[in-house]
XYZ file of N, CA and C in Angstrom:
774
model
N 33.221 -9.433 29.870
C 34.090 -9.906 28.787
C 34.897 -8.736 28.221
N 36.193 -8.933 28.081
C 37.029 -7.898 27.481
C 36.820 -7.879 25.965
N 37.290 -6.813 25.313
C 37.142 -6.733 23.858
C 37.982 -7.813 23.185
N 39.144 -8.136 23.734
C 39.965 -9.194 23.156
C 39.276 -10.546 23.285
N 38.625 -10.787 24.406
C 37.865 -12.037 24.579
C 36.722 -12.103 23.571
N 36.080 -10.958 23.324
C 35.016 -10.919 22.317
C 35.562 -11.299 20.948
N 36.725 -10.758 20.594
C 37.345 -11.069 19.302
C 37.672 -12.548 19.204
N 38.289 -13.104 20.235
C 38.680 -14.514 20.220
C 37.458 -15.436 20.154
N 36.448 -15.148 20.949
C 35.265 -16.005 20.982
C 34.465 -15.906 19.688
N 34.388 -14.711 19.123
C 33.668 -14.540 17.857
C 34.373 -15.294 16.736
N 35.693 -15.211 16.703
C 36.463 -15.955 15.705
C 36.255 -17.454 15.866
N 36.268 -17.929 17.099
C 36.079 -19.358 17.360
C 34.701 -19.822 16.873
N 33.687 -18.983 17.059
C 32.334 -19.335 16.603
C 32.285 -19.456 15.079
N 32.896 -18.500 14.393
C 32.895 -18.542 12.927
C 33.679 -19.747 12.402
N 34.819 -20.028 13.021
C 35.631 -21.147 12.574
C 34.933 -22.487 12.833
N 34.297 -22.606 13.975
C 33.557 -23.829 14.272
C 32.405 -24.009 13.294
N 31.739 -22.913 12.955
C 30.633 -22.997 11.990
C 31.130 -23.505 10.644
N 32.291 -23.005 10.196
C 32.829 -23.459 8.908
C 33.252 -24.920 8.971
N 33.910 -25.314 10.050
C 34.407 -26.695 10.156
C 33.270 -27.702 10.282
N 32.234 -27.342 11.010
C 31.124 -28.267 11.269
C 29.971 -28.101 10.285
N 30.099 -27.132 9.376
C 29.042 -26.852 8.398
C 27.714 -26.533 9.092
N 27.807 -25.703 10.123
C 26.616 -25.226 10.811
C 26.533 -23.716 10.631
N 25.340 -23.167 10.729
C 25.142 -21.742 10.517
C 24.887 -21.058 11.849
N 25.379 -19.829 11.961
C 25.220 -19.082 13.198
C 24.498 -17.768 12.925
N 23.983 -17.190 13.991
C 23.359 -15.880 13.881
C 24.452 -14.811 13.748
N 24.153 -13.693 13.113
C 25.150 -12.625 12.988
C 25.734 -12.243 14.338
N 27.026 -11.960 14.366
C 27.698 -11.619 15.610
C 27.102 -10.370 16.257
N 26.648 -9.434 15.433
C 26.124 -8.174 15.963
C 24.814 -8.363 16.729
N 24.149 -9.499 16.543
C 22.926 -9.744 17.313
C 23.244 -9.800 18.809
N 24.334 -10.503 19.146
C 24.730 -10.630 20.549
C 25.657 -9.506 20.991
N 26.322 -8.866 20.009
C 27.282 -7.794 20.328
C 26.992 -6.573 19.461
N 25.928 -5.837 19.760
C 25.540 -4.701 18.915
C 26.573 -3.574 18.883
N 27.523 -3.577 19.832
C 28.543 -2.531 19.843
C 29.821 -2.954 19.117
N 29.796 -4.085 18.442
C 30.954 -4.537 17.665
C 31.284 -3.490 16.602
N 32.561 -3.111 16.503
C 32.948 -2.100 15.515
C 33.785 -2.720 14.401
N 34.041 -1.946 13.354
C 34.705 -2.496 12.179
C 36.160 -2.872 12.453
N 36.852 -2.126 13.282
C 38.231 -2.475 13.611
C 38.280 -3.838 14.299
N 37.371 -4.068 15.222
C 37.293 -5.373 15.884
C 36.895 -6.459 14.892
N 36.008 -6.117 13.950
C 35.570 -7.085 12.954
C 36.747 -7.557 12.098
N 37.625 -6.634 11.693
C 38.799 -7.033 10.916
C 39.740 -7.912 11.750
N 39.820 -7.664 13.034
C 40.645 -8.513 13.903
C 40.057 -9.906 14.029
N 38.740 -9.999 14.073
C 38.078 -11.305 14.101
C 38.392 -12.085 12.828
N 38.269 -11.403 11.689
C 38.552 -12.062 10.404
C 40.006 -12.522 10.331
N 40.923 -11.679 10.793
C 42.338 -12.037 10.788
C 42.596 -13.263 11.670
N 41.991 -13.280 12.850
C 42.185 -14.420 13.762
C 41.625 -15.696 13.151
N 40.488 -15.627 12.507
C 39.899 -16.809 11.880
C 40.745 -17.285 10.719
N 41.296 -16.351 9.960
C 42.172 -16.725 8.853
C 43.408 -17.449 9.382
N 43.932 -17.011 10.498
C 45.080 -17.687 11.104
C 44.715 -19.108 11.536
N 43.498 -19.302 12.022
C 43.042 -20.642 12.407
C 43.029 -21.574 11.200
N 42.792 -21.031 10.006
C 42.744 -21.850 8.797
C 44.089 -22.521 8.536
N 45.168 -21.834 8.828
C 46.497 -22.416 8.691
C 46.964 -22.596 7.265
N 46.442 -21.793 6.348
C 46.832 -21.873 4.940
C 47.540 -20.586 4.519
N 48.351 -20.709 3.487
C 49.101 -19.560 2.994
C 48.164 -18.530 2.366
N 48.377 -17.265 2.689
C 47.599 -16.198 2.054
C 48.189 -15.903 0.690
N 47.322 -15.867 -0.335
C 47.790 -15.610 -1.696
C 47.250 -14.298 -2.255
N 46.458 -13.593 -1.481
C 45.945 -12.325 -1.974
C 44.796 -11.796 -1.140
N 44.017 -10.919 -1.767
C 42.905 -10.254 -1.100
C 41.689 -10.244 -2.029
N 40.519 -10.139 -1.426
C 39.304 -9.925 -2.200
C 38.622 -8.668 -1.680
N 38.097 -7.873 -2.597
C 37.342 -6.695 -2.209
C 35.857 -6.999 -2.278
N 35.137 -6.459 -1.329
C 33.697 -6.629 -1.298
C 32.991 -5.296 -1.408
N 31.826 -5.320 -2.045
C 30.951 -4.156 -2.125
C 31.594 -2.966 -2.809
N 32.356 -3.252 -3.863
C 32.909 -2.170 -4.673
C 31.899 -1.678 -5.714
N 30.862 -2.450 -5.982
C 29.863 -2.030 -6.966
C 28.618 -1.517 -6.266
N 27.994 -0.526 -6.875
C 26.753 0.014 -6.330
C 25.673 -1.050 -6.279
N 25.676 -1.952 -7.270
C 24.667 -3.011 -7.318
C 24.762 -3.915 -6.096
N 25.987 -4.280 -5.704
C 26.165 -5.144 -4.540
C 25.869 -4.409 -3.246
N 26.268 -3.154 -3.154
C 25.969 -2.400 -1.929
C 24.469 -2.255 -1.740
N 23.770 -2.028 -2.856
C 22.312 -1.921 -2.781
C 21.693 -3.268 -2.453
N 22.187 -4.336 -3.074
C 21.626 -5.669 -2.861
C 21.731 -6.093 -1.393
N 22.875 -5.779 -0.762
C 23.128 -6.254 0.591
C 23.015 -5.156 1.656
N 22.638 -3.941 1.236
C 22.467 -2.824 2.170
C 23.741 -2.564 2.968
N 24.868 -2.543 2.254
C 26.178 -2.245 2.840
C 26.641 -0.903 2.277
N 27.145 -0.030 3.148
C 27.383 1.359 2.741
C 28.694 1.581 2.001
N 29.739 0.780 2.268
C 31.056 1.070 1.693
C 31.831 -0.227 1.490
N 32.904 -0.174 0.690
C 33.678 -1.389 0.414
C 34.365 -1.935 1.660
N 34.777 -3.201 1.562
C 35.606 -3.810 2.589
C 36.527 -4.820 1.914
N 37.298 -5.556 2.696
C 38.172 -6.551 2.098
C 38.225 -7.823 2.939
N 38.611 -8.907 2.282
C 38.885 -10.163 2.958
C 40.195 -10.713 2.430
N 40.641 -11.799 3.023
C 41.909 -12.424 2.633
C 41.634 -13.714 1.869
N 42.476 -14.001 0.879
C 42.353 -15.208 0.074
C 43.398 -16.222 0.512
N 42.965 -17.457 0.741
C 43.873 -18.546 1.098
C 44.100 -19.443 -0.108
N 45.242 -20.110 -0.109
C 45.608 -20.948 -1.245
C 44.596 -22.054 -1.509
N 43.923 -22.555 -0.470
C 42.966 -23.645 -0.669
C 41.617 -23.161 -1.179
N 41.463 -21.852 -1.370
C 40.200 -21.324 -1.892
C 40.197 -21.198 -3.411
N 41.356 -21.351 -4.039
C 41.439 -21.226 -5.489
C 41.065 -22.535 -6.168
N 40.294 -22.429 -7.238
C 39.863 -23.581 -8.018
C 40.525 -23.512 -9.383
N 41.228 -24.571 -9.813
C 41.919 -24.533 -11.108
C 40.955 -24.257 -12.250
N 41.388 -23.412 -13.171
C 40.545 -23.062 -14.318
C 40.207 -24.288 -15.152
N 41.148 -25.243 -15.257
C 40.914 -26.389 -16.127
C 39.859 -27.340 -15.587
N 39.513 -27.214 -14.307
C 38.431 -28.038 -13.771
C 37.179 -27.194 -13.544
N 37.329 -26.076 -12.862
C 36.195 -25.210 -12.575
C 35.137 -25.861 -11.717
N 35.477 -26.965 -11.058
C 34.487 -27.706 -10.279
C 34.440 -27.188 -8.847
N 33.262 -26.777 -8.431
C 33.052 -26.244 -7.092
C 32.241 -27.253 -6.295
N 32.799 -27.737 -5.207
C 32.126 -28.730 -4.368
C 31.083 -28.037 -3.497
N 29.840 -28.147 -3.889
C 28.759 -27.470 -3.169
C 28.575 -28.017 -1.756
N 28.991 -29.256 -1.526
C 28.797 -29.869 -0.212
C 29.573 -29.143 0.876
N 30.624 -28.431 0.488
C 31.447 -27.725 1.463
C 31.039 -26.265 1.641
N 29.902 -25.876 1.062
C 29.451 -24.493 1.141
C 28.060 -24.432 1.760
N 27.678 -23.243 2.213
C 26.389 -23.050 2.848
C 25.331 -22.578 1.843
N 25.488 -21.369 1.348
C 24.573 -20.804 0.354
C 25.395 -19.944 -0.596
N 26.097 -20.577 -1.542
C 27.027 -19.861 -2.430
C 26.333 -18.914 -3.402
N 27.003 -17.775 -3.616
C 26.594 -16.811 -4.621
C 27.778 -16.558 -5.542
N 27.479 -16.241 -6.808
C 28.517 -16.091 -7.824
C 28.550 -14.660 -8.347
N 29.784 -14.142 -8.541
C 29.985 -12.822 -9.118
C 31.125 -12.876 -10.136
N 30.954 -12.281 -11.320
C 32.087 -12.138 -12.250
C 32.954 -10.970 -11.813
N 34.283 -11.163 -11.809
C 35.191 -10.116 -11.346
C 36.455 -10.083 -12.201
N 37.098 -8.936 -12.190
C 38.423 -8.798 -12.796
C 39.457 -8.963 -11.686
N 40.374 -9.897 -11.882
C 41.440 -10.124 -10.911
C 42.734 -9.513 -11.426
N 43.532 -8.995 -10.514
C 44.826 -8.403 -10.847
C 45.933 -9.132 -10.093
N 47.118 -9.200 -10.702
C 48.296 -9.718 -10.024
C 49.271 -8.563 -9.827
N 49.638 -8.342 -8.573
C 50.558 -7.262 -8.228
C 51.988 -7.783 -8.347
N 52.818 -7.069 -9.102
C 54.157 -7.552 -9.402
C 55.200 -7.230 -8.361
N 54.956 -6.202 -7.537
C 55.906 -5.850 -6.481
C 55.148 -5.309 -5.292
N 55.810 -5.293 -4.137
C 55.146 -4.851 -2.915
C 54.492 -3.490 -3.119
N 53.242 -3.405 -2.681
C 52.472 -2.167 -2.837
C 51.990 -1.709 -1.466
N 52.543 -0.614 -1.009
C 52.154 -0.065 0.283
C 51.539 1.310 0.138
N 50.612 1.617 1.008
C 49.979 2.922 1.026
C 50.248 3.585 2.359
N 49.522 4.665 2.663
C 48.443 5.264 1.873
C 48.972 6.239 0.821
N 48.038 6.978 0.225
C 48.392 8.021 -0.724
C 48.358 7.613 -2.177
N 47.846 6.400 -2.469
C 47.853 5.955 -3.856
C 46.605 6.407 -4.623
N 46.793 6.552 -5.928
C 45.730 6.898 -6.861
C 45.705 5.853 -7.973
N 44.772 6.012 -8.891
C 44.725 5.123 -10.052
C 46.050 5.154 -10.796
N 46.588 6.359 -11.006
C 47.821 6.496 -11.780
C 49.007 5.858 -11.067
N 49.072 5.981 -9.747
C 50.252 5.503 -9.031
C 50.289 3.983 -8.877
N 49.130 3.310 -8.902
C 49.152 1.842 -8.777
C 49.323 1.167 -10.136
N 49.167 1.933 -11.206
C 49.219 1.360 -12.557
C 50.487 0.527 -12.765
N 51.638 1.039 -12.378
C 52.901 0.363 -12.631
C 53.172 -0.829 -11.743
N 52.312 -1.073 -10.765
C 52.494 -2.220 -9.869
C 51.820 -3.490 -10.400
N 50.972 -3.354 -11.405
C 50.165 -4.487 -11.877
C 50.883 -5.215 -13.006
N 51.070 -6.506 -12.846
C 51.714 -7.324 -13.871
C 50.716 -7.939 -14.844
N 49.570 -8.380 -14.325
C 48.631 -9.127 -15.164
C 47.208 -8.948 -14.656
N 46.261 -9.254 -15.536
C 44.840 -9.276 -15.188
C 44.254 -10.600 -15.645
N 43.192 -11.029 -14.973
C 42.567 -12.310 -15.274
C 41.054 -12.200 -15.140
N 40.365 -13.018 -15.928
C 38.951 -13.220 -15.675
C 38.807 -14.033 -14.399
N 37.764 -13.766 -13.640
C 37.539 -14.572 -12.437
C 36.058 -14.682 -12.132
N 35.730 -15.769 -11.486
C 34.412 -15.954 -10.878
C 34.651 -16.122 -9.389
N 34.142 -15.189 -8.611
C 34.240 -15.372 -7.158
C 32.974 -16.050 -6.658
N 33.165 -17.029 -5.791
C 32.058 -17.686 -5.105
C 32.081 -17.180 -3.668
N 31.111 -16.364 -3.328
C 31.019 -15.885 -1.959
C 30.063 -16.793 -1.182
N 30.256 -16.815 0.110
C 29.431 -17.647 0.988
C 29.451 -16.996 2.356
N 28.554 -17.368 3.212
C 28.539 -16.819 4.552
C 28.258 -17.917 5.557
N 28.872 -17.798 6.705
C 28.657 -18.751 7.777
C 27.409 -18.394 8.579
N 26.747 -17.300 8.222
C 25.544 -16.901 8.952
C 24.313 -17.623 8.403
N 23.235 -17.488 9.139
C 21.999 -18.181 8.778
C 21.523 -17.759 7.393
N 21.691 -16.503 7.067
C 21.269 -15.990 5.762
C 22.126 -14.788 5.421
N 21.846 -14.169 4.267
C 22.577 -12.974 3.855
C 21.923 -11.706 4.407
N 21.475 -11.783 5.629
C 20.934 -10.604 6.308
C 21.845 -10.312 7.487
N 22.705 -9.304 7.300
C 23.679 -8.981 8.330
C 24.129 -7.535 8.185
N 24.864 -7.058 9.164
C 25.438 -5.709 9.119
C 26.849 -5.770 8.543
N 27.390 -4.596 8.244
C 28.731 -4.540 7.673
C 29.757 -5.209 8.580
N 29.643 -5.004 9.891
C 30.616 -5.612 10.810
C 30.551 -7.132 10.780
N 29.375 -7.683 10.544
C 29.244 -9.132 10.448
C 29.939 -9.651 9.194
N 29.741 -8.950 8.098
C 30.380 -9.358 6.842
C 31.898 -9.254 6.925
N 32.403 -8.192 7.520
C 33.845 -8.038 7.676
C 34.398 -9.147 8.563
N 33.729 -9.434 9.662
C 34.163 -10.505 10.555
C 34.222 -11.843 9.843
N 33.337 -12.038 8.889
C 33.235 -13.283 8.126
C 34.137 -13.251 6.888
N 35.215 -12.450 6.968
C 36.202 -12.349 5.889
C 35.570 -11.924 4.578
N 34.609 -11.000 4.684
C 33.918 -10.478 3.508
C 33.291 -11.590 2.675
N 32.774 -12.612 3.383
C 32.095 -13.754 2.739
C 32.991 -14.509 1.760
N 34.289 -14.462 1.970
C 35.224 -15.153 1.072
C 35.006 -16.660 1.131
N 35.018 -17.326 -0.039
C 34.821 -18.776 -0.070
C 35.686 -19.450 -1.130
N 35.438 -19.175 -2.412
C 36.173 -19.812 -3.503
C 36.378 -18.799 -4.624
N 37.314 -19.108 -5.530
C 37.532 -18.264 -6.703
C 38.099 -19.114 -7.831
N 37.524 -18.952 -9.017
C 38.057 -19.563 -10.230
C 38.770 -18.464 -11.010
N 40.032 -18.699 -11.351
C 40.819 -17.692 -12.064
C 41.142 -18.164 -13.472
N 41.049 -17.251 -14.437
C 41.415 -17.549 -15.811
C 42.912 -17.385 -16.028
N 43.321 -17.521 -17.271
C 44.731 -17.385 -17.615
C 45.153 -15.925 -17.501
N 46.323 -15.647 -16.913
C 46.795 -14.261 -16.791
C 47.087 -13.643 -18.157
N 46.685 -12.393 -18.313
C 46.986 -11.606 -19.505
C 47.900 -10.453 -19.108
N 48.970 -10.228 -19.870
C 49.880 -9.133 -19.555
C 49.107 -7.825 -19.453
N 49.275 -7.131 -18.351
C 48.509 -5.915 -18.129
C 48.802 -4.856 -19.184
N 50.047 -4.797 -19.608
C 50.431 -3.785 -20.593
C 49.792 -4.027 -21.960
N 49.349 -5.268 -22.211
C 48.752 -5.590 -23.507
C 47.258 -5.296 -23.556
N 46.679 -4.912 -22.422
C 45.231 -4.753 -22.338
C 44.806 -3.301 -22.519
N 43.609 -3.133 -23.056
C 43.008 -1.812 -23.119
C 42.444 -1.439 -21.753
N 41.877 -0.284 -21.660
C 41.326 0.244 -20.420
C 40.332 -0.750 -19.806
N 40.633 -1.264 -18.618
C 39.774 -2.263 -17.990
C 38.453 -1.682 -17.497
N 38.346 -0.376 -17.439
C 37.053 0.209 -17.101
C 35.998 -0.161 -18.139
N 36.456 -0.411 -19.375
C 35.540 -0.720 -20.476
C 35.420 -2.213 -20.737
N 36.089 -3.025 -19.912
C 36.035 -4.480 -20.079
C 34.640 -4.983 -19.725
N 33.965 -5.598 -20.698
C 32.613 -6.093 -20.472
C 32.601 -7.512 -19.930
N 31.552 -7.843 -19.185
C 31.401 -9.190 -18.634
C 29.948 -9.622 -18.750
N 29.753 -10.841 -19.247
C 28.432 -11.470 -19.275
C 28.440 -12.632 -18.291
N 27.402 -12.745 -17.511
C 27.254 -13.882 -16.589
C 26.115 -14.761 -17.083
N 26.438 -16.037 -17.318
C 25.448 -16.982 -17.813
C 25.226 -18.104 -16.801
N 23.987 -18.544 -16.703
C 23.629 -19.671 -15.853
C 22.957 -20.735 -16.699
N 23.603 -21.902 -16.780
C 23.067 -23.002 -17.602
C 22.712 -22.540 -19.004
N 23.576 -21.698 -19.576
C 23.425 -21.263 -20.961
C 22.614 -20.002 -21.164
N 21.998 -19.495 -20.112
C 21.152 -18.298 -20.235
C 21.857 -17.101 -19.607
N 21.904 -15.973 -20.331
C 22.502 -14.767 -19.785
C 21.603 -14.198 -18.697
N 22.177 -14.009 -17.510
C 21.386 -13.501 -16.386
C 21.792 -12.090 -15.961
N 22.984 -11.638 -16.382
C 23.388 -10.279 -16.017
C 24.626 -9.896 -16.821
N 24.944 -8.620 -16.787
C 26.140 -8.135 -17.469
C 26.657 -6.906 -16.736
N 27.941 -6.618 -16.926
C 28.534 -5.451 -16.289
C 29.813 -5.059 -16.998
N 30.457 -4.036 -16.494
C 31.736 -3.589 -17.051
C 32.698 -3.321 -15.898
N 33.999 -3.218 -16.230
C 35.005 -3.012 -15.208
C 34.778 -1.777 -14.359
N 34.170 -0.760 -14.941
C 33.923 0.484 -14.207
C 32.958 0.293 -13.042
N 32.261 -0.833 -13.001
C 31.343 -1.089 -11.893
C 32.081 -1.341 -10.581
N 33.377 -1.637 -10.650
C 34.174 -1.864 -9.446
C 34.837 -0.559 -9.030
N 34.149 0.208 -8.229
C 34.626 1.498 -7.712
C 35.020 2.484 -8.805
N 34.471 2.300 -9.997
C 34.782 3.179 -11.122
C 35.908 2.667 -11.991
N 36.728 1.736 -11.473
C 37.884 1.206 -12.200
C 38.535 0.135 -11.318
N 38.860 -1.053 -11.855
C 39.575 -2.042 -11.034
C 40.850 -1.480 -10.406
N 41.514 -0.542 -11.090
C 42.714 0.071 -10.520
C 42.375 0.942 -9.305
N 41.209 1.550 -9.292
C 40.786 2.306 -8.117
C 40.469 1.379 -6.957
N 39.966 0.180 -7.261
C 39.766 -0.816 -6.206
C 41.106 -1.192 -5.585
N 42.108 -1.382 -6.437
C 43.442 -1.710 -5.942
C 44.005 -0.566 -5.104
N 43.833 0.665 -5.566
C 44.319 1.826 -4.817
C 43.610 1.927 -3.464
N 42.301 1.689 -3.455
C 41.547 1.717 -2.188
C 42.132 0.704 -1.210
N 42.394 -0.512 -1.693
C 42.929 -1.551 -0.821
C 44.312 -1.178 -0.297
N 45.189 -0.708 -1.190
C 46.538 -0.321 -0.764
C 46.488 0.777 0.291
N 45.609 1.740 0.096
C 45.509 2.851 1.046
C 44.916 2.404 2.376
N 43.900 1.563 2.306
C 43.248 1.090 3.531
C 44.205 0.229 4.350
N 44.903 -0.681 3.667
C 45.877 -1.516 4.365
C 47.025 -0.672 4.905
N 47.445 0.323 4.121
C 48.537 1.181 4.554
C 48.229 1.909 5.846
N 46.993 2.325 5.996
C 46.585 2.996 7.231
C 46.637 2.048 8.427
N 46.593 0.738 8.146
C 46.652 -0.283 9.199
C 48.060 -0.847 9.366
N 49.037 -0.276 8.652
C 50.401 -0.742 8.760
C 50.692 -2.014 8.002
N 49.909 -2.284 6.944
C 50.059 -3.511 6.166
C 50.220 -3.144 4.693
N 50.893 -3.980 3.930
C 51.028 -3.742 2.496
C 50.522 -4.946 1.711
N 50.445 -4.778 0.385
C 50.068 -5.867 -0.519
C 51.361 -6.496 -1.026
N 51.653 -7.741 -0.677
C 52.923 -8.346 -1.092
C 52.982 -8.612 -2.598
N 54.192 -8.585 -3.142
C 54.397 -8.938 -4.543
C 53.835 -10.332 -4.814
N 53.201 -10.492 -5.973
C 52.618 -11.771 -6.349
C 51.191 -11.969 -5.893
N 50.650 -11.037 -5.138
C 49.289 -11.184 -4.625
C 48.248 -11.134 -5.733
N 47.227 -11.966 -5.594
C 46.046 -11.932 -6.449
C 45.012 -11.027 -5.779
N 44.479 -10.094 -6.531
C 43.481 -9.171 -5.992
C 42.185 -9.336 -6.776
N 41.130 -9.790 -6.111
C 39.796 -9.799 -6.715
C 39.201 -8.418 -6.483
N 38.997 -7.667 -7.560
C 38.713 -6.238 -7.438
C 37.247 -5.907 -7.194
N 36.386 -6.917 -7.139
C 34.987 -6.658 -6.812
C 34.037 -7.070 -7.914
N 32.842 -7.453 -7.506
C 31.841 -7.937 -8.449
C 31.402 -6.868 -9.434
N 31.168 -7.310 -10.677
C 30.711 -6.393 -11.726
C 29.203 -6.449 -11.920
N 28.555 -7.392 -11.240
C 27.098 -7.524 -11.292
C 26.602 -7.786 -9.872
N 25.319 -7.983 -9.737
C 24.791 -8.519 -8.495
C 25.313 -9.947 -8.306
N 25.149 -10.486 -7.134
C 25.553 -11.868 -6.856
C 24.360 -12.794 -7.042
N 24.612 -13.964 -7.648
C 23.533 -14.889 -7.994
C 23.760 -16.251 -7.362
N 22.695 -16.875 -6.832
C 22.843 -18.179 -6.180
C 23.200 -19.268 -7.178
N 23.973 -20.229 -6.697
C 24.383 -21.377 -7.510
C 24.061 -22.651 -6.748
N 23.324 -23.550 -7.387
C 22.892 -24.797 -6.760
C 23.637 -25.975 -7.378
N 23.660 -27.112 -6.696
C 24.296 -28.303 -7.278
C 23.713 -28.627 -8.650
N 24.589 -28.923 -9.600
C 24.167 -29.194 -10.972
C 24.132 -27.978 -11.860
N 24.354 -26.815 -11.289
C 24.306 -25.564 -12.045
C 25.693 -25.208 -12.566
N 25.737 -24.684 -13.790
C 26.997 -24.234 -14.386
C 26.910 -22.743 -14.645
N 27.855 -22.011 -14.070
C 27.916 -20.569 -14.243
C 29.108 -20.237 -15.134
N 28.888 -19.398 -16.140
C 29.926 -19.026 -17.090
C 30.057 -17.507 -17.104
N 31.288 -17.027 -17.020
C 31.552 -15.590 -17.121
C 32.385 -15.336 -18.367
N 31.874 -14.499 -19.266
C 32.562 -14.161 -20.512
C 33.022 -12.705 -20.444
N 34.326 -12.489 -20.590
C 34.910 -11.158 -20.485
C 35.526 -10.754 -21.818
N 35.299 -9.505 -22.241
C 36.066 -8.995 -23.357
C 37.512 -8.863 -22.899
N 38.439 -9.139 -23.784
C 39.884 -9.103 -23.537
C 40.400 -10.252 -22.668
N 39.647 -10.687 -21.674
C 40.182 -11.622 -20.664
C 39.745 -13.063 -20.848
N 38.736 -13.323 -21.696
C 38.344 -14.705 -21.976
C 37.150 -15.165 -21.159
N 36.916 -16.467 -21.187
C 35.746 -17.098 -20.590
C 36.174 -18.120 -19.550
N 35.491 -18.138 -18.415
C 35.762 -19.131 -17.393
C 34.445 -19.740 -16.901
N 34.565 -20.932 -16.305
C 33.397 -21.711 -15.915
C 33.517 -22.139 -14.462
N 32.386 -22.081 -13.747
C 32.289 -22.648 -12.409
C 31.119 -23.621 -12.416
N 31.436 -24.898 -12.258
C 30.423 -25.966 -12.302
C 30.182 -26.490 -10.884
N 28.963 -26.382 -10.421
C 28.646 -26.763 -9.026
C 28.067 -28.189 -8.976
């Protein structure tokens, strides 16, 4: 089998698993030599199979808590499709279409103009951001469980599944997002808390990391893109009938009802 055949067949397996709601073993079990560059190509091919407009990116494993929880060494990214967004006014997440969803509170950014790298820093991406929003990301995996290698997670589009976004707040009106606090509640009980600095030290550093990483691959962040900058806490399971609430200083409160 050629490497391109491996990429095509791996993508087909992941897409079939999502469409049929079946779970598969991690790709690295059968292909232990799978590398991260190939994994990103698998994710890209699967995203193309979805046939939906890309509206942004999500970052994974930007927090030490998540890297420790999932034994992943460094951040990665996935792509967001228009059908993955859940309106804030409903916040209803259809659990029947998911495998084993986990919830993370995140700060989302809207990029106002094309952002290309590499070479960006926190200071240089500052002027590209138009707005920030509270968000709840719902991650999921097409694998049997959350036991996988980094290449498996990247191939699976960084476990991208759903996202609830709050109302946009003008970025210029906000204080330092590194100090933005977040409480995560489950059925009325606080289960965790974090701050913006948990995402690679600053949500703006998460954005800079993404711009630089994409730039090295010959890709940029298009104007208008939504960027989920990474979880501020560990990820928590959500079952049918469960209501998860994320309360953010400056950015407001949003709800995901399963």
